[in-house]
Short mmCIF file of C-alpha atoms in Angstrom, two decimals:
data_model
loop_
_atom_site.label_atom_id
_atom_site.label_comp_id
_atom_site.label_asym_id
_atom_site.label_seq_id
_atom_site.Cartn_x
_atom_site.Cartn_y
_atom_site.Cartn_z
CA MET A 12 0.00 0.00 0.00
CA SER A 13 1.39 3.42 -0.92
CA THR A 14 1.64 6.27 1.55
CA THR A 15 -1.18 8.78 1.26
CA ARG A 16 0.20 11.38 3.69
CA HIS A 17 3.59 12.92 4.38
CA GLU A 18 4.13 15.25 7.34
CA ASN A 19 7.13 17.15 8.67
CA LEU A 20 7.06 19.06 11.94
CA TYR A 21 9.12 22.11 12.93
CA VAL A 22 10.18 23.12 9.42
CA GLU A 23 11.81 26.57 9.42
CA ALA A 24 10.30 28.66 6.64
CA GLY A 25 12.84 30.66 4.67
CA PRO A 26 12.84 34.46 4.54
CA GLY A 27 9.49 35.65 3.19
CA GLY A 28 7.67 32.56 4.45
CA VAL A 29 4.86 30.60 2.81
CA MET A 30 1.79 32.06 1.08
CA THR A 31 -1.56 30.69 2.26
CA ASP A 32 -5.07 31.18 0.93
CA GLU A 33 -6.56 32.05 4.32
CA VAL A 34 -4.12 34.45 6.02
CA GLY A 35 -1.46 35.39 3.48
CA VAL A 36 2.16 34.78 4.42
CA VAL A 37 3.11 32.64 7.44
CA THR A 38 6.67 32.53 8.75
CA GLY A 39 8.78 30.79 11.39
CA GLU A 40 8.51 27.15 12.44
CA LEU A 41 5.79 25.37 10.49
CA ASP A 42 4.29 21.91 10.28
CA VAL A 43 3.83 20.81 6.65
CA VAL A 44 1.44 18.14 5.33
CA THR A 45 1.01 16.81 1.81
CA GLU A 46 -1.92 14.42 1.52
CA ALA A 47 -3.27 12.46 -1.45
CA ARG A 48 -6.92 12.92 -2.32
CA PRO A 49 -9.13 10.36 -4.13
CA ASP A 50 -9.27 12.59 -7.24
CA GLY A 51 -5.53 12.27 -7.93
CA LEU A 52 -4.68 15.67 -6.52
CA ALA A 53 -2.80 16.40 -3.30
CA ALA A 54 -3.76 18.80 -0.54
CA VAL A 55 -0.85 20.85 0.81
CA ARG A 56 -1.33 22.50 4.20
CA VAL A 57 0.82 24.33 6.73
CA ARG A 58 0.34 25.53 10.28
CA TYR A 59 2.42 27.21 12.91
CA SER A 60 4.12 24.34 14.75
CA GLU A 61 1.85 22.86 17.42
CA ALA A 62 -1.05 25.17 16.52
CA ASP A 63 -4.53 23.81 15.83
CA GLU A 64 -5.45 25.69 12.65
CA TRP A 65 -4.17 24.49 9.26
CA TYR A 66 -3.88 26.75 6.18
CA VAL A 67 -3.94 25.79 2.51
CA MET A 68 -0.65 26.55 0.76
CA THR A 69 -1.52 28.79 -2.16
CA GLY A 70 -1.64 26.83 -5.41
CA ALA A 71 -2.97 23.65 -3.79
CA PRO A 72 -4.46 21.22 -4.52
CA VAL A 73 -1.88 20.04 -7.03
CA PRO A 74 -1.53 16.95 -9.23
CA VAL A 75 0.51 14.10 -7.78
CA PRO A 76 3.43 13.63 -10.19
CA PRO A 77 3.58 10.25 -11.95
CA GLU A 78 7.32 10.02 -11.30
CA GLY A 79 8.12 9.94 -7.61
CA GLY A 80 4.51 10.28 -6.53
CA LEU A 81 3.48 11.91 -3.29
CA ALA A 82 6.96 11.58 -1.73
CA ALA A 83 8.52 13.61 -4.56
CA LEU A 84 5.79 16.23 -4.31
CA HIS A 85 6.25 16.52 -0.54
CA ALA A 86 10.03 16.88 -0.97
CA GLU A 87 9.46 19.74 -3.42
CA VAL A 88 6.98 21.39 -1.04
CA LEU A 89 9.56 21.21 1.77
CA ARG A 90 12.23 22.69 -0.50
CA ARG A 91 9.93 25.60 -1.29
CA VAL A 92 8.96 26.17 2.35
CA ARG A 93 12.64 26.26 3.37
CA ALA A 94 13.41 28.68 0.52
CA GLY A 95 10.61 31.05 1.57
CA ASP A 96 9.90 34.07 -0.64
CA ALA A 97 6.11 33.69 -0.19
CA ALA A 98 6.43 30.07 -1.38
CA GLU A 99 3.49 28.52 -3.20
CA ALA A 100 2.67 24.89 -3.93
CA PRO A 101 4.30 23.54 -7.10
CA ARG A 102 2.15 23.37 -10.19
CA ARG A 103 2.34 20.61 -12.80
CA ALA A 104 4.87 22.41 -15.05
CA ASP A 105 6.53 24.21 -12.14
CA PRO A 106 9.21 21.90 -10.61
#
């Protein structure tokens, strides 16, 4: 059975943070989740570490790539979060 959820806690967002649909940019230590949906897309959410409220990373949901699957997508999301600059979720032609 393949993994349908990847989560990393206490990820330090890079300068400029992560853009979310609900509250704009979030910065600092974040928890990051990438989760497969039944429609072939993946939800990408962030929250301030140990907070209760999750925010949608702008650009999500996104297609799960055929090569590397959800793990590759989550790795790219983490790379973007750590880079900051109002990071958004990767789009299909946006590696």
